[in-house]
Amino acid sequence: MLRVRDLVVGYGAIQAVRGIDLDIEQGEIVALIGSNGAGKTTVARAIAGLLSYSGEILFEDVRLKPNAAERNLRLGIALVPEGRGILGTMTVQENLLMGLYTRNDKAQAKLDLAVIHQRFPILAQRGHLLASLMSGGEQQLLAIGRALLSKPKLLLLDEPSLGLSPRMTDTVFAMIEDLRRDGLTVLLVEQKARQTLQIADRAYLLETGCVITTGPAKGLIDDPVVSETFLGSRTAAVHR
Amino acid sequence: MPGAGPGVPKTRSNATPTSPISFWDAFVLIQQLVNGLTLGAVYTLIALSFSLVMGVLGVLNLAIAELFMLGGYFGFAILLARLPLPVALVAGMAGAALVAAIVERIGYQPFRGAPVVTPMLSTLGFSIILQNVATNVWGSDPLQLSDEVLSGRFNIGPASISAIQLVVLSVTVLLVASLAFLVQQTSIGRALRAVAENRDVARLLGVPAGRITLIAFMLSGSLAGAAGVLIGVHYAAITPYIGVEVGLKAIAVMVIGGTTRIWGSLIAGPLIGIVEVMTVAYVGSQIRDFVVYGLMILILLLRPQGLLGSGRGDQSQRV
Ligand SMILES: Nc1ncnc2c1ncn2[C@@H]1O[C@H](COP(=O)(O)OP(=O)(O)OP(=O)(O)O)[C@@H](O)[C@H]1O
Ligand SMILES: [Mg+2]
């Protein structure tokens, strides 16, 4: 479904991603793990079309253009960015309506909104609340619900567990599995390696902008390279 | 109309400080309030025009003062062709919106990502060029409307309001209400607010941020254009310098209302209009600008977030 070839992304003089290849097949959950500053967010933002890059990204055999987020969304790629990307000056309901921005099928869109309200009752109850006043977990649900309303084929999630309680993290991860069961393809960017590898099909381990290991997720759980990466970054992770 | 305070009669109250408030004093006061509100309405429109672009892009579009002036000339062209006032209003708005689009494409778009002072300087350049164009096309002498567009006065208690003032006030209320509806209730308005709050997130939701920016400039231009037509018919005259005299004052209004709170202008506009008219009536027109811009500096010093700003800058709705 998605083919990334020799992706290079830099911020000025800094090269954050140094030529990576990555594939995602229809219906998969693919994990992108790595320690702080490895370049995970940069990869996700490049795929979503927020950055310029060199290399090639194909989505369903269509060549994506760098820095063309609006087009990518219409093609079926949605990103829930790191930190959730909630529009805090708008109400919960207005955030959800923003998720419908590109939808032309108004009648169906209305039904989809009702489905999201059913799936996340809190979003219906707090519809008129300013989104910035929702709790972190509620905001994550809002961000995911909003992204789903654009009817993506590929959902990119950048650290959805960031700042969530273990229990809320479990809820979100269970939800990701549900979404896949409904036919969605997911790229899951995460720091919580063990938990992520348990729900993913395949995984890529990123370090300083390069893929250092890839393979079936279950096989990577006990991989020494993976353990070392995350043991080594434990002190860094504490500061988040 | 240098010298003559826009909309402000040069008469001054003859009452001595010790005499009791007479009927005449009250009459003058109420009359001045009406005049102040009219001027304030125009300030409100231009201040909204400034803060629409400021809110979405964080950029002060200095060309707005001249869009206001041009809107007035476009309206006059229609009126001099003996077409009715609503047509003149639409022409002033559409013409100014079109020029605003040119300013956006040439004076803002290429400098996106540059430090904010860069597009500000380029819009300053535009401002001077537009004034120059107006001087060459229409001359530097005031262009007069030969006969009144609307005549008649309506009495309200002891004071009276002219038909033109009534038009200025009601068109302003109508435009502000339409803008509020557009920004708060429509899909375009939500997209505008989304870009204002977080451009990347808006793009991730499929909002064409570039086009929304252009729309913000054009909306802003049409408000300034409407204000130009209104003030032009109010004075039955217009000069190429009205943008500097009146348009720039709206920046003070925006600052006093709070640059991060667009609706602050709804309070600050009438307030400054009234303060200005009262200053001219009771103190003298020579210190008019001193009072208005002094108030702006005072607000910047004491309450930089403006009268309505909350201080938690980023939490408040910008557009
Ligand atoms: N806007 C930017 N400007 C300059 N450098 C940046 C920018 N964003 C990221 N970087 C740098 O690029 C590198 C990769 O950052 P990135 O955010 O992709 O890492 P990450 O894997 O998502 O990290 P984390 O787990 O902390 O979110 C880092 O060294 C970072 O400092
Ligand atoms: Mg990251």
XYZ file of C-alpha atoms and ligand atoms in Angstrom:
591
model
C 0.000 0.000 0.000
C 2.814 2.407 0.939
C 6.350 2.222 -0.419
C 9.023 4.506 0.934
C 12.323 4.443 -0.933
C 15.546 6.138 0.081
C 13.771 8.835 2.078
C 16.059 11.675 3.138
C 14.745 14.557 5.235
C 16.752 17.412 6.655
C 16.078 20.473 8.719
C 18.567 22.955 7.349
C 21.969 21.458 7.960
C 20.648 18.693 10.236
C 19.864 15.422 8.484
C 17.108 13.833 10.551
C 16.321 10.916 8.215
C 19.145 9.457 6.159
C 17.775 7.273 3.407
C 15.270 4.811 4.740
C 13.097 2.221 2.969
C 9.767 1.250 4.476
C 6.770 -0.757 3.239
C 3.275 -1.063 4.566
C 0.832 -3.624 3.181
C -2.925 -3.289 3.172
C -4.437 -4.218 6.548
C -1.185 -4.253 8.507
C -0.203 -2.573 11.718
C 3.392 -1.525 11.192
C 5.353 -0.191 14.144
C 8.035 2.459 13.866
C 10.017 2.451 17.073
C 13.177 4.118 18.239
C 14.517 6.305 20.987
C 14.209 10.091 21.295
C 15.436 11.984 18.292
C 15.699 8.864 16.115
C 13.639 10.523 13.388
C 10.265 8.773 13.814
C 8.197 11.947 13.818
C 10.112 13.239 10.827
C 9.266 10.096 8.842
C 5.586 10.334 9.772
C 5.396 14.025 8.865
C 7.137 13.430 5.552
C 4.655 10.681 4.636
C 1.736 12.911 5.653
C 3.049 15.665 3.408
C 4.099 18.275 5.940
C 7.773 18.321 4.933
C 9.959 18.531 1.869
C 12.110 15.478 1.275
C 14.091 13.664 -1.334
C 13.495 10.043 -2.238
C 10.236 8.482 -3.258
C 6.970 7.714 -1.503
C 4.304 5.746 -3.374
C 0.814 5.324 -1.984
C -1.331 2.803 -3.843
C 1.032 3.280 -6.785
C 0.523 7.057 -6.783
C 3.705 9.051 -6.317
C 3.258 11.465 -3.427
C 4.482 15.023 -3.667
C 6.566 16.520 -0.885
C 4.801 19.089 1.240
C 1.326 18.321 -0.081
C -0.591 17.380 3.051
C -3.967 18.393 1.661
C -3.553 16.135 -1.385
C -2.313 13.222 0.732
C -5.335 13.441 2.992
C -7.626 13.300 -0.020
C -5.675 10.270 -1.272
C -6.387 8.559 2.056
C -3.465 9.237 4.412
C -4.292 10.772 7.790
C -1.791 11.659 10.518
C -2.588 12.102 14.184
C 0.462 14.182 15.033
C 2.698 13.957 18.061
C 1.025 15.895 20.867
C -2.400 15.182 19.304
C -2.867 18.365 17.310
C -6.086 19.344 19.001
C -7.457 22.744 17.996
C -7.774 24.063 21.519
C -9.623 27.277 20.700
C -12.442 25.296 19.138
C -15.049 23.136 20.749
C -14.909 19.351 20.677
C -17.702 19.296 18.120
C -15.943 21.871 15.926
C -12.792 19.728 16.007
C -14.841 16.786 14.768
C -16.417 18.944 12.068
C -12.898 19.860 10.948
C -12.366 16.127 10.440
C -15.185 16.275 7.896
C -13.619 19.216 6.058
C -12.731 17.302 2.892
C -15.905 15.215 2.798
C -18.263 15.947 -0.056
C -20.780 13.232 0.783
C -22.599 15.288 3.410
C -25.291 12.715 4.217
C -22.819 9.883 4.740
C -20.525 12.245 6.672
C -23.342 12.934 9.108
C -23.816 9.211 9.682
C -20.083 8.762 10.216
C -20.134 11.529 12.801
C -22.923 9.698 14.604
C -20.823 6.512 14.534
C -17.873 8.361 16.082
C -20.174 9.804 18.745
C -21.362 6.286 19.486
C -17.855 4.912 19.614
C -16.605 7.719 21.867
C -19.637 8.840 23.898
C -17.487 11.349 25.779
C -17.054 13.332 22.552
C -20.813 13.643 22.237
C -21.301 14.559 25.902
C -18.570 17.199 25.831
C -19.414 18.483 22.362
C -19.656 22.113 23.434
C -16.597 22.087 25.677
C -13.482 23.910 24.510
C -11.222 21.111 23.292
C -8.255 22.445 25.274
C -10.190 21.727 28.478
C -10.476 17.993 27.777
C -8.117 15.628 29.577
C -5.101 14.266 27.743
C -6.748 10.903 27.169
C -9.966 12.472 25.953
C -7.971 14.680 23.609
C -6.274 11.612 22.148
C -9.652 10.018 21.501
C -10.790 13.265 19.908
C -7.694 13.383 17.707
C -8.198 9.807 16.533
C -11.941 10.257 16.065
C -11.330 13.425 14.062
C -8.761 11.680 11.847
C -11.160 8.772 11.199
C -13.834 11.164 9.951
C -11.748 11.910 6.863
C -12.179 8.196 5.949
C -8.456 7.407 5.679
C -7.106 4.178 4.251
C -3.812 4.594 6.065
C -3.734 6.056 9.563
C -0.423 7.357 10.901
C -0.350 7.631 14.684
C 2.591 9.491 16.219
C 3.051 8.428 19.849
C -0.628 8.146 20.722
C 0.322 6.917 24.206
C 2.319 10.065 24.994
C 1.311 11.359 28.404
C -1.423 8.781 28.923
C -1.956 6.609 31.983
C -1.197 2.886 31.536
C -4.897 2.178 31.546
C -5.666 4.784 28.909
C -2.724 3.497 26.862
C -4.296 0.023 26.949
C -7.585 1.502 25.752
C -5.912 3.290 22.871
C -3.922 0.229 21.835
C -7.049 -1.953 21.966
C -8.742 0.620 19.787
C -5.929 0.449 17.238
C -6.474 -3.311 16.991
C -10.208 -2.714 16.519
C -9.543 -0.252 13.740
C -7.337 -2.722 11.931
C -10.052 -5.345 12.267
C -12.351 -2.888 10.515
C -9.936 -2.785 7.601
C -7.737 0.200 8.390
C -3.996 0.095 7.800
C -1.916 1.653 10.580
C 1.590 3.005 10.977
C 2.158 3.217 14.713
C 5.038 5.414 15.861
C 5.856 4.622 19.476
C 8.369 4.684 22.286
C 6.612 1.970 24.272
C 8.361 -0.763 22.321
C 7.159 -3.915 24.082
C 3.483 -3.010 24.074
C 3.679 -1.760 20.494
C 5.383 -4.894 19.209
C 2.633 -6.969 20.783
C -0.077 -5.491 18.590
C 2.001 -4.831 15.459
C 2.551 -7.200 12.547
C 5.898 -5.862 11.527
C 8.232 -3.261 12.906
C 11.056 -0.945 11.942
C 13.612 0.114 14.504
C 15.014 3.553 13.785
C 18.210 5.041 15.144
C 19.706 8.408 14.196
C 17.738 8.512 10.991
C 18.475 4.972 9.768
C 16.559 1.696 9.951
C 18.766 -0.602 11.977
C 16.423 -3.607 12.305
C 13.201 -4.694 10.691
C 11.086 -7.824 10.701
C 7.979 -9.460 12.150
C 7.022 -7.669 15.343
C 6.792 -10.720 17.603
C 10.331 -11.695 16.643
C 11.669 -8.289 17.624
C 10.276 -8.336 21.162
C 13.266 -10.247 22.485
C 15.749 -8.982 19.923
C 18.920 -7.826 21.672
C 19.261 -4.752 19.420
C 15.790 -3.624 20.404
C 16.312 -4.175 24.123
C 19.607 -2.361 23.993
C 18.103 0.641 22.220
C 15.377 1.019 24.759
C 17.442 0.210 27.834
C 19.981 2.723 26.621
C 17.364 5.418 26.241
C 15.583 4.788 29.501
C 17.089 7.806 31.190
C 16.124 9.966 28.235
C 12.594 8.594 28.344
C 12.207 9.639 31.967
C 12.541 13.265 30.977
C 9.575 13.186 28.639
C -9.614 66.982 4.403
C -6.555 67.887 6.426
C -7.335 69.890 9.495
C -11.040 69.229 9.583
C -11.705 66.431 12.033
C -13.597 63.795 10.090
C -17.241 64.003 11.006
C -16.517 66.382 13.813
C -18.145 69.774 13.823
C -15.770 72.530 14.710
C -18.258 74.101 17.068
C -17.434 73.860 20.695
C -19.595 74.004 23.729
C -19.865 77.526 25.000
C -20.749 76.469 28.513
C -18.414 77.753 31.178
C -17.206 75.150 33.670
C -19.209 76.675 36.500
C -22.585 76.910 34.823
C -25.084 74.117 35.456
C -25.560 71.620 32.661
C -28.037 73.156 30.321
C -30.326 71.542 27.818
C -27.971 72.749 25.131
C -25.006 71.001 26.737
C -26.877 67.728 26.917
C -27.924 68.135 23.317
C -24.347 68.707 22.194
C -23.150 65.750 24.249
C -25.675 63.355 22.733
C -24.998 64.711 19.279
C -21.301 64.120 19.815
C -21.983 60.581 20.999
C -23.846 59.881 17.769
C -20.994 61.376 15.740
C -18.451 59.429 17.772
C -20.323 56.176 17.246
C -20.405 56.777 13.508
C -16.680 57.401 13.355
C -16.179 54.444 15.718
C -18.164 52.190 13.399
C -15.741 52.946 10.608
C -12.780 52.346 12.915
C -14.298 49.045 13.954
C -14.543 47.845 10.358
C -10.947 48.766 9.560
C -9.672 47.337 12.853
C -11.477 44.063 12.093
C -9.847 44.175 8.705
C -6.411 44.504 10.324
C -6.999 41.825 12.917
C -8.399 39.300 10.472
C -5.009 39.124 8.761
C -3.167 39.566 12.056
C -5.110 36.703 13.616
C -4.606 34.224 10.809
C -1.026 35.077 9.904
C 0.383 37.146 12.726
C 1.244 39.797 10.150
C 0.333 43.460 10.137
C -0.865 44.221 6.604
C -0.085 47.920 6.393
C -1.648 48.161 2.933
C -5.068 47.897 4.584
C -5.069 51.648 5.245
C -4.831 52.214 1.490
C -7.331 49.476 0.671
C -9.700 51.533 2.769
C -8.849 54.645 0.743
C -9.164 52.791 -2.576
C -12.494 51.296 -1.537
C -13.707 54.858 -1.046
C -12.578 55.886 -4.529
C -14.132 52.806 -6.140
C -17.390 53.628 -4.392
C -17.188 57.238 -5.505
C -16.646 56.189 -9.106
C -19.928 54.285 -8.948
C -21.786 57.113 -7.215
C -20.483 59.682 -9.706
C -21.841 57.418 -12.433
C -25.203 57.970 -10.735
C -25.593 54.398 -9.579
C -27.152 53.702 -6.178
C -25.300 53.442 -2.871
C -25.603 49.641 -2.438
C -23.869 49.178 -5.791
C -21.132 51.567 -4.676
C -20.725 49.604 -1.468
C -20.400 46.297 -3.304
C -17.960 47.840 -5.792
C -15.833 49.303 -2.999
C -15.723 45.946 -1.232
C -15.026 43.893 -4.355
C -12.413 46.311 -5.658
C -10.548 46.462 -2.364
C -10.744 42.651 -2.047
C -9.186 42.304 -5.472
C -6.324 44.646 -4.612
C -5.930 42.750 -1.323
C -5.517 39.551 -3.338
C -2.712 41.163 -5.325
C -1.062 42.322 -2.105
C -1.276 38.758 -0.749
C 0.191 37.099 -3.852
C 3.056 39.576 -4.341
C 3.563 41.166 -0.927
C 2.899 38.296 1.444
C 2.964 34.833 -0.161
C 6.613 34.934 -1.356
C 7.751 35.972 2.145
C 5.989 33.294 4.119
C 8.558 31.773 6.427
C 10.641 34.942 6.434
C 10.752 36.949 9.685
C 7.420 38.757 10.226
C 9.025 42.122 9.625
C 9.667 41.205 5.971
C 6.022 40.931 4.809
C 5.267 43.967 6.960
C 7.830 45.992 5.023
C 6.540 44.730 1.705
C 2.971 45.708 2.633
C 4.341 49.112 3.664
C 5.800 49.354 0.165
C 2.418 48.453 -1.282
C 0.776 51.038 0.903
C 2.955 53.836 -0.430
C 2.581 52.662 -4.035
C -1.217 52.479 -3.732
C -1.359 55.997 -2.332
C 0.843 57.149 -5.189
C -1.402 55.470 -7.742
C -4.454 57.148 -6.220
C -2.762 60.561 -6.330
C -1.950 60.083 -9.997
C -5.366 58.760 -10.979
C -7.604 61.042 -8.946
C -5.320 63.931 -8.023
C -4.346 65.037 -4.562
C -7.279 67.414 -4.094
C -10.377 66.052 -2.397
C -12.838 64.418 -4.734
C -16.294 65.775 -3.903
C -19.702 64.263 -4.285
C -21.682 66.984 -6.060
C -25.005 66.211 -4.430
C -25.894 64.337 -1.316
C -26.354 60.597 -1.731
C -28.941 60.544 0.981
C -30.505 63.458 2.742
C -32.719 63.785 5.747
C -32.311 63.608 9.481
C -34.159 61.675 12.104
C -34.750 63.073 15.546
C -33.968 60.939 18.527
C -34.878 62.880 21.624
C -32.985 66.140 21.665
C -30.365 64.998 19.145
C -30.697 63.966 15.556
C -29.058 61.434 13.347
C -28.546 61.935 9.649
C -29.676 59.343 7.144
C -26.045 58.824 6.181
C -25.022 58.205 9.779
C -27.849 55.700 10.049
C -26.561 53.965 6.929
C -23.003 53.901 8.290
C -24.139 52.404 11.581
C -26.512 49.828 10.126
C -24.149 48.683 7.374
C -21.441 48.260 10.007
C -23.712 46.196 12.229
C -24.734 44.098 9.226
C -21.134 43.508 8.121
C -19.934 42.661 11.622
C -22.822 40.232 12.073
C -22.086 38.598 8.710
C -18.422 38.308 9.570
C -19.246 36.795 12.947
C -21.545 34.278 11.306
C -18.969 33.411 8.671
C -16.143 32.974 11.161
C -18.108 31.153 13.853
C -20.637 29.056 11.984
C -19.378 28.117 8.547
C -16.896 25.598 7.237
C -14.712 28.369 5.782
C -14.749 30.141 9.136
C -13.664 27.000 10.953
C -10.887 26.471 8.412
C -9.800 30.078 8.965
C -9.666 29.562 12.714
C -7.834 26.268 12.273
C -5.126 27.885 10.138
C -4.894 30.722 12.658
C -4.336 28.321 15.521
C -2.105 25.709 13.898
C -1.326 25.762 10.220
C 0.147 22.253 10.130
C -2.809 20.693 11.900
C -5.170 22.511 9.547
C -3.262 21.123 6.578
C -3.425 17.625 8.044
C -7.193 17.997 8.097
C -7.185 18.836 4.399
C -7.444 22.610 4.664
C -5.730 24.327 1.724
C -3.864 26.772 3.939
C -2.627 28.910 1.048
C -6.117 29.460 -0.316
C -7.494 30.169 3.156
C -4.783 32.793 3.613
C -5.846 34.424 0.357
C -9.474 34.368 1.503
C -8.487 36.007 4.793
C -6.737 38.811 2.893
C -9.714 39.317 0.596
C -12.260 39.305 3.411
C -10.091 41.764 5.251
C -9.827 43.910 2.124
C -13.570 43.938 1.586
C -14.164 45.191 5.137
C -11.646 47.989 4.612
C -13.252 48.798 1.252
C -16.698 49.024 2.824
C -15.338 51.356 5.475
C -13.862 53.549 2.748
C -17.172 53.885 0.929
C -18.988 54.625 4.178
C -16.627 57.339 5.319
C -16.520 58.794 1.815
C -20.272 59.244 1.609
C -20.359 60.456 5.197
C -18.051 63.380 4.378
C -19.165 63.576 0.745
C -15.456 63.874 -0.045
C -12.361 61.726 -0.236
C -8.620 62.289 -0.589
C -5.702 59.933 -1.249
C -4.480 60.676 2.274
C -7.501 59.421 4.148
C -5.813 56.036 4.607
C -3.046 57.630 6.640
C -5.414 59.935 8.514
C -8.145 57.474 9.376
C -7.019 53.993 8.295
C -3.871 53.871 10.369
C -5.806 54.880 13.458
C -7.535 51.522 13.243
C -4.222 49.926 14.216
C -4.503 51.785 17.503
C -8.081 50.538 17.797
C -6.936 46.963 17.188
C -4.162 47.249 19.778
C -6.525 48.757 22.332
C -9.052 45.981 21.729
C -6.354 43.326 21.917
C -4.459 41.978 18.902
C -5.154 38.372 19.797
C -8.860 38.949 20.230
C -10.461 40.044 16.995
C -13.769 40.953 18.632
C -12.007 43.418 20.928
C -12.435 45.946 18.122
C -16.183 45.933 18.718
C -15.556 47.673 22.016
C -12.435 49.608 21.126
C -13.807 51.008 17.847
C -16.805 52.867 19.292
C -14.717 53.809 22.330
C -11.998 55.473 20.284
C -14.533 57.092 17.974
C -16.284 58.671 20.942
C -13.058 59.636 22.704
C -11.795 61.285 19.546
C -14.971 63.228 18.833
C -15.238 64.340 22.472
C -11.608 65.435 22.478
C -12.177 67.576 19.426
C -15.433 68.989 20.772
C -14.326 69.806 24.290
C -10.553 70.216 24.107
C -9.472 70.901 20.575
C -8.647 69.061 17.379
C -4.949 69.790 17.735
C -4.510 67.057 20.361
C -6.865 64.515 18.753
C -4.172 62.162 17.464
C -2.143 62.663 20.609
C -5.022 61.279 22.668
C -5.760 58.304 20.401
C -2.190 57.154 19.871
C -1.294 58.046 23.464
C -4.056 55.697 24.578
C -2.560 53.012 22.363
C 0.879 53.409 23.920
C -0.658 53.427 27.377
C -2.438 50.147 26.623
C 0.784 48.670 25.250
C 2.537 49.625 28.471
C -0.121 48.662 30.971
C -2.181 45.998 29.294
C -0.350 44.641 26.260
C -2.994 42.001 25.670
C -5.554 44.764 25.091
C -8.798 45.547 26.852
C -10.274 42.145 26.029
C -7.150 40.009 25.688
C -6.858 37.354 28.339
C -3.104 37.366 28.701
C -2.946 33.647 28.059
C -2.280 34.635 24.450
C -2.274 31.220 22.862
C -5.340 29.932 24.634
C -7.639 32.574 23.257
C -9.339 32.435 19.917
C -7.504 34.630 17.472
C -10.027 34.878 14.717
N 11.836 21.530 13.197
C 13.070 21.018 13.405
N 14.150 21.766 13.176
C 15.379 21.268 13.355
N 15.632 20.011 13.774
C 14.598 19.219 14.030
C 13.246 19.677 13.860
N 12.430 18.662 14.185
C 13.214 17.629 14.533
N 14.522 17.961 14.450
C 15.654 17.083 14.732
O 15.527 15.933 13.926
C 15.865 14.781 14.649
C 14.716 13.772 14.595
O 13.601 14.313 15.289
P 12.226 13.566 15.401
O 11.277 14.491 16.031
O 11.866 13.021 14.066
O 12.572 12.372 16.374
P 11.606 11.344 17.085
O 12.140 10.012 16.784
O 10.202 11.597 16.735
O 11.853 11.670 18.618
P 10.842 11.617 19.847
O 10.720 10.197 20.240
O 11.544 12.398 20.900
O 9.560 12.212 19.404
C 16.200 15.241 16.057
O 17.599 15.299 16.162
C 15.618 16.602 16.152
O 16.362 17.431 16.998
Mg 8.562 12.124 17.774
